[in-house]
Amino acid sequence: MRRTMVAGNWKMHGTRASVAELITGLSALTVPSGVDVAVFPSFLHIGQAIDGLKGQAIAVGAQNVAVQPEQGALTGEVASSQLADAGCTLVLVGHSERRQLIGESDEVLIRKFAAAQAQGLTPVLCVGETLEQRQAEQTLEVVGRQLGSVIEALGIEVFARAVIAYEPVWAIGTGLTATPQQAQDVHAAIRAQLAAENAEVAQGARLLYGGSVKAANAVELFGMPDIDGGLIGGASLNADEFGAIIRAAGN
Ligand code: PGA
């Protein structure tokens, strides 16, 4: 039985004061026993979140990681060994904003994925198509290629210690959400792709949906058989809304 996960991607948001307020709100939440909850603050606020959430059933992850696990001369980057030392347990890899706006290639994100696992961090691999690709009916091909490049480079076994997030680019921050069936169709294809390599890994892999998830649509999305939770952007910045999404995942 897969445990549900609800993860909050804070992106480039937050000040010390707003993060403190959010932590206070999150600390008051009751996390249902079958749900894993994580938040991904900016690097600046990771320490504050780890200290502030000590003793809570909420893990802290990073939004990015360097391509090498060891410390070194790599100005502006943060190594997975440093993240592990700080108390992080997860890291986002291949978010569409990094692929599209920063130009992160498959090659780079594969190295980041491996660097995360080398230090025991769980990578959350993000995949998803653009609106143009969906309209051209290339969704499964695009997502299949994004996932396939990691499988090809690192092997299927790495997905026994990773999470996959399907995030259609057109649904991120737009208020447009994939319908539960649209999301389920892609999740089923992802699981089938994993199963073609290793049925056990496929069965255990947690597949999150991301893209304008709110309390109002979470129940329906999380009710689909291959959707094991969500990666939440905007709505994770509000503890009450995020709490309602967590409760939806517990149902
Ligand atoms: P959103 O972002 O919930 O604001 O659409 C999701 C994400 O980018 O992870």
mmCIF file of C-alpha atoms and ligand atoms in Angstrom:
data_model
loop_
_atom_site.group_PDB
_atom_site.id
_atom_site.type_symbol
_atom_site.label_atom_id
_atom_site.label_comp_id
_atom_site.label_asym_id
_atom_site.label_seq_id
_atom_site.Cartn_x
_atom_site.Cartn_y
_atom_site.Cartn_z
ATOM 1 C CA MET A 1 0.000 0.000 0.000
ATOM 2 C CA ARG A 2 1.473 3.341 -1.055
ATOM 3 C CA ARG A 3 1.443 6.167 1.456
ATOM 4 C CA THR A 4 -0.032 9.408 0.196
ATOM 5 C CA MET A 5 2.232 12.445 0.029
ATOM 6 C CA VAL A 6 1.394 16.123 0.064
ATOM 7 C CA ALA A 7 4.341 18.375 -0.731
ATOM 8 C CA GLY A 8 4.407 22.163 -0.678
ATOM 9 C CA ASN A 9 6.705 23.915 -3.145
ATOM 10 C CA TRP A 10 7.164 27.443 -1.794
ATOM 11 C CA LYS A 11 9.174 28.464 -4.889
ATOM 12 C CA MET A 12 10.843 31.896 -4.614
ATOM 13 C CA HIS A 13 8.445 33.103 -1.932
ATOM 14 C CA GLY A 14 8.896 34.079 1.673
ATOM 15 C CA THR A 15 10.586 36.407 4.100
ATOM 16 C CA ARG A 16 11.763 35.463 7.582
ATOM 17 C CA ALA A 17 8.518 36.912 8.924
ATOM 18 C CA SER A 18 6.152 35.211 6.464
ATOM 19 C CA VAL A 19 7.973 31.901 6.832
ATOM 20 C CA ALA A 20 7.678 32.159 10.620
ATOM 21 C CA GLU A 21 3.951 32.732 10.261
ATOM 22 C CA LEU A 22 3.585 29.802 7.868
ATOM 23 C CA ILE A 23 5.539 27.520 10.214
ATOM 24 C CA THR A 24 3.260 28.516 13.088
ATOM 25 C CA GLY A 25 0.241 27.617 10.964
ATOM 26 C CA LEU A 26 1.748 24.320 9.797
ATOM 27 C CA SER A 27 2.694 23.375 13.357
ATOM 28 C CA ALA A 28 -0.944 23.577 14.361
ATOM 29 C CA LEU A 29 -2.017 21.038 11.699
ATOM 30 C CA THR A 30 -2.798 17.439 12.496
ATOM 31 C CA VAL A 31 -1.246 15.219 9.836
ATOM 32 C CA PRO A 32 -3.348 12.079 9.186
ATOM 33 C CA SER A 33 -1.393 8.893 9.901
ATOM 34 C CA GLY A 34 -1.401 7.649 6.296
ATOM 35 C CA VAL A 35 -0.047 10.877 4.823
ATOM 36 C CA ASP A 36 3.536 12.101 4.421
ATOM 37 C CA VAL A 37 3.849 15.874 4.350
ATOM 38 C CA ALA A 38 6.839 17.859 3.111
ATOM 39 C CA VAL A 39 7.618 21.490 2.389
ATOM 40 C CA PHE A 40 10.243 22.913 0.053
ATOM 41 C CA PRO A 41 11.301 26.397 1.190
ATOM 42 C CA SER A 42 13.905 28.523 -0.579
ATOM 43 C CA PHE A 43 17.495 27.736 0.414
ATOM 44 C CA LEU A 44 17.457 30.842 2.614
ATOM 45 C CA HIS A 45 14.594 29.524 4.697
ATOM 46 C CA ILE A 46 15.465 25.835 4.899
ATOM 47 C CA GLY A 47 17.222 26.213 8.251
ATOM 48 C CA GLN A 48 14.372 28.247 9.651
ATOM 49 C CA ALA A 49 11.846 25.639 8.494
ATOM 50 C CA ILE A 50 13.844 22.715 9.885
ATOM 51 C CA ASP A 51 14.221 24.423 13.274
ATOM 52 C CA GLY A 52 10.635 25.623 13.320
ATOM 53 C CA LEU A 53 9.136 22.264 12.343
ATOM 54 C CA LYS A 54 11.254 20.177 14.720
ATOM 55 C CA GLY A 55 9.061 17.512 16.293
ATOM 56 C CA GLN A 56 6.334 17.935 13.643
ATOM 57 C CA ALA A 57 5.417 15.245 11.124
ATOM 58 C CA ILE A 58 6.508 17.531 8.280
ATOM 59 C CA ALA A 59 9.688 16.877 6.305
ATOM 60 C CA VAL A 60 11.737 19.643 4.730
ATOM 61 C CA GLY A 61 13.236 19.454 1.257
ATOM 62 C CA ALA A 62 15.153 21.690 -1.135
ATOM 63 C CA GLN A 63 13.966 23.024 -4.481
ATOM 64 C CA ASN A 64 17.304 22.420 -6.163
ATOM 65 C CA VAL A 65 20.661 20.741 -5.614
ATOM 66 C CA ALA A 66 24.133 20.834 -7.130
ATOM 67 C CA VAL A 67 25.172 18.244 -9.695
ATOM 68 C CA GLN A 68 27.837 16.847 -7.361
ATOM 69 C CA PRO A 69 27.163 15.427 -3.889
ATOM 70 C CA GLU A 70 30.403 16.620 -2.275
ATOM 71 C CA GLN A 71 31.240 20.147 -1.207
ATOM 72 C CA GLY A 72 33.531 21.986 -3.569
ATOM 73 C CA ALA A 73 34.303 25.051 -5.612
ATOM 74 C CA LEU A 74 30.899 25.627 -7.181
ATOM 75 C CA THR A 75 29.830 29.174 -6.454
ATOM 76 C CA GLY A 76 26.159 29.650 -5.723
ATOM 77 C CA GLU A 77 25.313 25.943 -5.548
ATOM 78 C CA VAL A 78 24.356 23.759 -2.589
ATOM 79 C CA ALA A 79 25.574 20.151 -2.365
ATOM 80 C CA SER A 80 23.300 17.269 -1.409
ATOM 81 C CA SER A 81 25.734 16.465 1.420
ATOM 82 C CA GLN A 82 25.112 19.973 2.794
ATOM 83 C CA LEU A 83 21.359 19.526 2.475
ATOM 84 C CA ALA A 84 21.512 16.201 4.291
ATOM 85 C CA ASP A 85 23.671 17.760 7.003
ATOM 86 C CA ALA A 86 21.105 20.549 7.417
ATOM 87 C CA GLY A 87 18.321 18.002 7.911
ATOM 88 C CA CYS A 88 16.693 17.972 4.488
ATOM 89 C CA THR A 89 15.322 14.650 3.324
ATOM 90 C CA LEU A 90 13.980 15.428 -0.154
ATOM 91 C CA VAL A 91 14.841 17.496 -3.197
ATOM 92 C CA LEU A 92 12.866 18.621 -6.242
ATOM 93 C CA VAL A 93 14.505 17.671 -9.527
ATOM 94 C CA GLY A 94 13.490 18.841 -12.983
ATOM 95 C CA HIS A 95 10.713 21.252 -12.069
ATOM 96 C CA SER A 96 9.369 22.785 -15.280
ATOM 97 C CA GLU A 97 10.366 26.279 -14.137
ATOM 98 C CA ARG A 98 13.967 25.100 -13.977
ATOM 99 C CA ARG A 99 13.731 23.177 -17.247
ATOM 100 C CA GLN A 100 12.106 26.069 -19.108
ATOM 101 C CA LEU A 101 13.273 29.299 -17.453
ATOM 102 C CA ILE A 102 16.741 28.214 -16.289
ATOM 103 C CA GLY A 103 17.339 25.865 -19.217
ATOM 104 C CA GLU A 104 18.066 22.799 -17.099
ATOM 105 C CA SER A 105 18.707 19.857 -19.409
ATOM 106 C CA ASP A 106 17.950 16.178 -18.881
ATOM 107 C CA GLU A 107 21.663 15.594 -18.523
ATOM 108 C CA VAL A 108 21.952 18.090 -15.671
ATOM 109 C CA LEU A 109 18.862 16.944 -13.837
ATOM 110 C CA ILE A 110 19.963 13.309 -14.085
ATOM 111 C CA ARG A 111 23.187 14.284 -12.296
ATOM 112 C CA LYS A 112 21.168 16.150 -9.668
ATOM 113 C CA PHE A 113 18.896 13.139 -9.180
ATOM 114 C CA ALA A 114 21.921 10.912 -8.636
ATOM 115 C CA ALA A 115 23.616 13.461 -6.368
ATOM 116 C CA ALA A 116 20.504 13.598 -4.178
ATOM 117 C CA GLN A 117 20.304 9.827 -3.814
ATOM 118 C CA ALA A 118 24.042 9.572 -3.156
ATOM 119 C CA GLN A 119 23.364 11.399 0.125
ATOM 120 C CA GLY A 120 20.169 9.568 0.982
ATOM 121 C CA LEU A 121 17.842 12.362 -0.127
ATOM 122 C CA THR A 122 14.638 11.400 -1.950
ATOM 123 C CA PRO A 123 14.433 13.076 -5.368
ATOM 124 C CA VAL A 124 11.008 14.253 -6.463
ATOM 125 C CA LEU A 125 11.318 14.087 -10.246
ATOM 126 C CA CYS A 126 8.947 16.505 -11.999
ATOM 127 C CA VAL A 127 7.692 15.769 -15.502
ATOM 128 C CA GLY A 128 5.020 17.368 -17.638
ATOM 129 C CA GLU A 129 4.010 18.682 -21.038
ATOM 130 C CA THR A 130 3.386 22.223 -22.272
ATOM 131 C CA LEU A 131 0.026 23.362 -23.566
ATOM 132 C CA GLU A 132 1.360 23.208 -27.113
ATOM 133 C CA GLN A 133 2.475 19.623 -26.619
ATOM 134 C CA ARG A 134 -0.887 18.631 -25.117
ATOM 135 C CA GLN A 135 -2.755 20.205 -27.995
ATOM 136 C CA ALA A 136 -0.524 18.318 -30.412
ATOM 137 C CA GLU A 137 -1.402 15.119 -28.485
ATOM 138 C CA GLN A 138 2.222 14.598 -27.507
ATOM 139 C CA THR A 139 1.628 14.430 -23.740
ATOM 140 C CA LEU A 140 2.444 10.762 -23.189
ATOM 141 C CA GLU A 141 5.394 10.922 -25.551
ATOM 142 C CA VAL A 142 6.896 13.968 -23.798
ATOM 143 C CA VAL A 143 6.371 12.636 -20.286
ATOM 144 C CA GLY A 144 7.582 9.202 -21.375
ATOM 145 C CA ARG A 145 10.755 10.717 -22.760
ATOM 146 C CA GLN A 146 11.427 12.794 -19.620
ATOM 147 C CA LEU A 147 11.021 9.747 -17.387
ATOM 148 C CA GLY A 148 12.747 7.452 -19.845
ATOM 149 C CA SER A 149 15.916 9.535 -19.889
ATOM 150 C CA VAL A 150 16.330 9.058 -16.124
ATOM 151 C CA ILE A 151 15.552 5.329 -16.314
ATOM 152 C CA GLU A 152 18.024 4.935 -19.133
ATOM 153 C CA ALA A 153 20.796 6.815 -17.343
ATOM 154 C CA LEU A 154 20.349 5.546 -13.785
ATOM 155 C CA GLY A 155 18.312 2.341 -14.066
ATOM 156 C CA ILE A 156 14.817 1.498 -12.881
ATOM 157 C CA GLU A 157 15.903 0.645 -9.313
ATOM 158 C CA VAL A 158 16.475 4.303 -8.448
ATOM 159 C CA PHE A 159 12.703 4.752 -8.513
ATOM 160 C CA ALA A 160 12.374 2.553 -5.446
ATOM 161 C CA ARG A 161 13.807 5.580 -3.591
ATOM 162 C CA ALA A 162 12.230 8.446 -5.497
ATOM 163 C CA VAL A 163 8.908 10.195 -6.018
ATOM 164 C CA ILE A 164 7.557 11.309 -9.395
ATOM 165 C CA ALA A 165 5.403 14.411 -9.817
ATOM 166 C CA TYR A 166 3.341 14.840 -12.960
ATOM 167 C CA GLU A 167 2.893 18.566 -13.462
ATOM 168 C CA PRO A 168 1.359 19.717 -16.739
ATOM 169 C CA VAL A 169 3.108 23.030 -17.435
ATOM 170 C CA TRP A 170 -0.146 24.639 -18.550
ATOM 171 C CA ALA A 171 -1.687 23.935 -15.149
ATOM 172 C CA ILE A 172 1.113 25.382 -13.012
ATOM 173 C CA GLY A 173 0.162 28.656 -11.377
ATOM 174 C CA THR A 174 -2.544 29.241 -13.962
ATOM 175 C CA GLY A 175 -5.625 28.187 -12.046
ATOM 176 C CA LEU A 176 -6.203 25.571 -14.767
ATOM 177 C CA THR A 177 -6.125 22.063 -13.357
ATOM 178 C CA ALA A 178 -5.965 18.829 -15.284
ATOM 179 C CA THR A 179 -9.225 16.986 -14.807
ATOM 180 C CA PRO A 180 -8.896 13.981 -12.505
ATOM 181 C CA GLN A 181 -9.231 11.744 -15.585
ATOM 182 C CA GLN A 182 -6.597 13.652 -17.585
ATOM 183 C CA ALA A 183 -4.201 13.369 -14.666
ATOM 184 C CA GLN A 184 -5.056 9.716 -14.034
ATOM 185 C CA ASP A 185 -4.397 8.847 -17.689
ATOM 186 C CA VAL A 186 -0.868 10.243 -17.490
ATOM 187 C CA HIS A 187 -0.217 8.696 -14.070
ATOM 188 C CA ALA A 188 -1.323 5.303 -15.378
ATOM 189 C CA ALA A 189 1.045 5.683 -18.338
ATOM 190 C CA ILE A 190 3.917 6.596 -16.000
ATOM 191 C CA ARG A 191 3.223 3.565 -13.836
ATOM 192 C CA ALA A 192 3.009 1.347 -16.917
ATOM 193 C CA GLN A 193 6.366 2.675 -18.107
ATOM 194 C CA LEU A 194 7.908 1.812 -14.733
ATOM 195 C CA ALA A 195 6.150 -1.580 -14.718
ATOM 196 C CA ALA A 196 7.604 -2.469 -18.097
ATOM 197 C CA GLU A 197 10.998 -2.378 -16.355
ATOM 198 C CA ASN A 198 10.124 -3.593 -12.866
ATOM 199 C CA ALA A 199 6.610 -4.368 -11.618
ATOM 200 C CA GLU A 200 7.519 -4.094 -7.950
ATOM 201 C CA VAL A 201 9.105 -0.673 -8.331
ATOM 202 C CA ALA A 202 6.070 0.492 -10.318
ATOM 203 C CA GLN A 203 3.666 -0.732 -7.656
ATOM 204 C CA GLY A 204 5.520 1.056 -4.872
ATOM 205 C CA ALA A 205 6.298 4.309 -6.668
ATOM 206 C CA ARG A 206 4.450 7.369 -5.467
ATOM 207 C CA LEU A 207 3.124 9.534 -8.283
ATOM 208 C CA LEU A 208 2.041 13.039 -7.268
ATOM 209 C CA TYR A 209 -0.066 15.390 -9.332
ATOM 210 C CA GLY A 210 0.846 19.089 -9.426
ATOM 211 C CA GLY A 211 -0.709 22.111 -11.114
ATOM 212 C CA SER A 212 -3.189 24.429 -9.387
ATOM 213 C CA VAL A 213 -4.157 21.888 -6.730
ATOM 214 C CA LYS A 214 -6.426 23.469 -4.116
ATOM 215 C CA ALA A 215 -8.552 22.110 -1.302
ATOM 216 C CA ALA A 216 -11.536 22.364 -3.656
ATOM 217 C CA ASN A 217 -10.143 19.945 -6.273
ATOM 218 C CA ALA A 218 -7.834 17.797 -4.133
ATOM 219 C CA VAL A 219 -10.373 15.171 -3.052
ATOM 220 C CA GLU A 220 -11.306 14.268 -6.612
ATOM 221 C CA LEU A 221 -7.716 14.222 -7.850
ATOM 222 C CA PHE A 222 -6.434 12.164 -4.914
ATOM 223 C CA GLY A 223 -9.322 9.744 -5.388
ATOM 224 C CA MET A 224 -7.895 8.504 -8.688
ATOM 225 C CA PRO A 225 -6.194 5.093 -8.474
ATOM 226 C CA ASP A 226 -2.740 6.166 -9.676
ATOM 227 C CA ILE A 227 -2.604 9.578 -7.983
ATOM 228 C CA ASP A 228 -0.789 9.228 -4.677
ATOM 229 C CA GLY A 229 -0.933 12.839 -3.549
ATOM 230 C CA GLY A 230 0.068 16.264 -4.743
ATOM 231 C CA LEU A 231 2.851 18.758 -5.268
ATOM 232 C CA ILE A 232 1.318 22.058 -4.304
ATOM 233 C CA GLY A 233 2.643 25.491 -5.251
ATOM 234 C CA GLY A 234 0.535 28.575 -4.559
ATOM 235 C CA ALA A 235 -1.888 26.895 -2.176
ATOM 236 C CA SER A 236 0.965 25.645 0.030
ATOM 237 C CA LEU A 237 1.756 29.215 1.106
ATOM 238 C CA ASN A 238 -1.438 29.311 3.138
ATOM 239 C CA ALA A 239 -1.406 26.932 6.107
ATOM 240 C CA ASP A 240 -5.197 26.645 6.259
ATOM 241 C CA GLU A 241 -5.504 25.787 2.571
ATOM 242 C CA PHE A 242 -2.514 23.430 2.710
ATOM 243 C CA GLY A 243 -4.032 21.815 5.808
ATOM 244 C CA ALA A 244 -7.291 21.239 3.955
ATOM 245 C CA ILE A 245 -5.364 19.572 1.112
ATOM 246 C CA ILE A 246 -3.578 17.351 3.638
ATOM 247 C CA ARG A 247 -6.939 16.353 5.115
ATOM 248 C CA ALA A 248 -8.193 15.559 1.607
ATOM 249 C CA ALA A 249 -5.216 13.250 1.168
ATOM 250 C CA GLY A 250 -6.059 11.492 4.410
ATOM 251 C CA ASN A 251 -9.552 10.569 3.269
HETATM 252 P P1 PGA B 1 0.832 25.577 -8.436
HETATM 253 O O1 PGA B 1 2.340 25.055 -8.616
HETATM 254 O O2 PGA B 1 0.175 24.705 -7.412
HETATM 255 O O3 PGA B 1 0.969 26.994 -7.964
HETATM 256 O O4 PGA B 1 0.168 25.475 -9.764
HETATM 257 C C1 PGA B 1 2.658 23.693 -8.599
HETATM 258 C C2 PGA B 1 4.155 23.493 -8.791
HETATM 259 O O5 PGA B 1 4.758 24.182 -9.615
HETATM 260 O O6 PGA B 1 4.766 22.637 -8.123
#
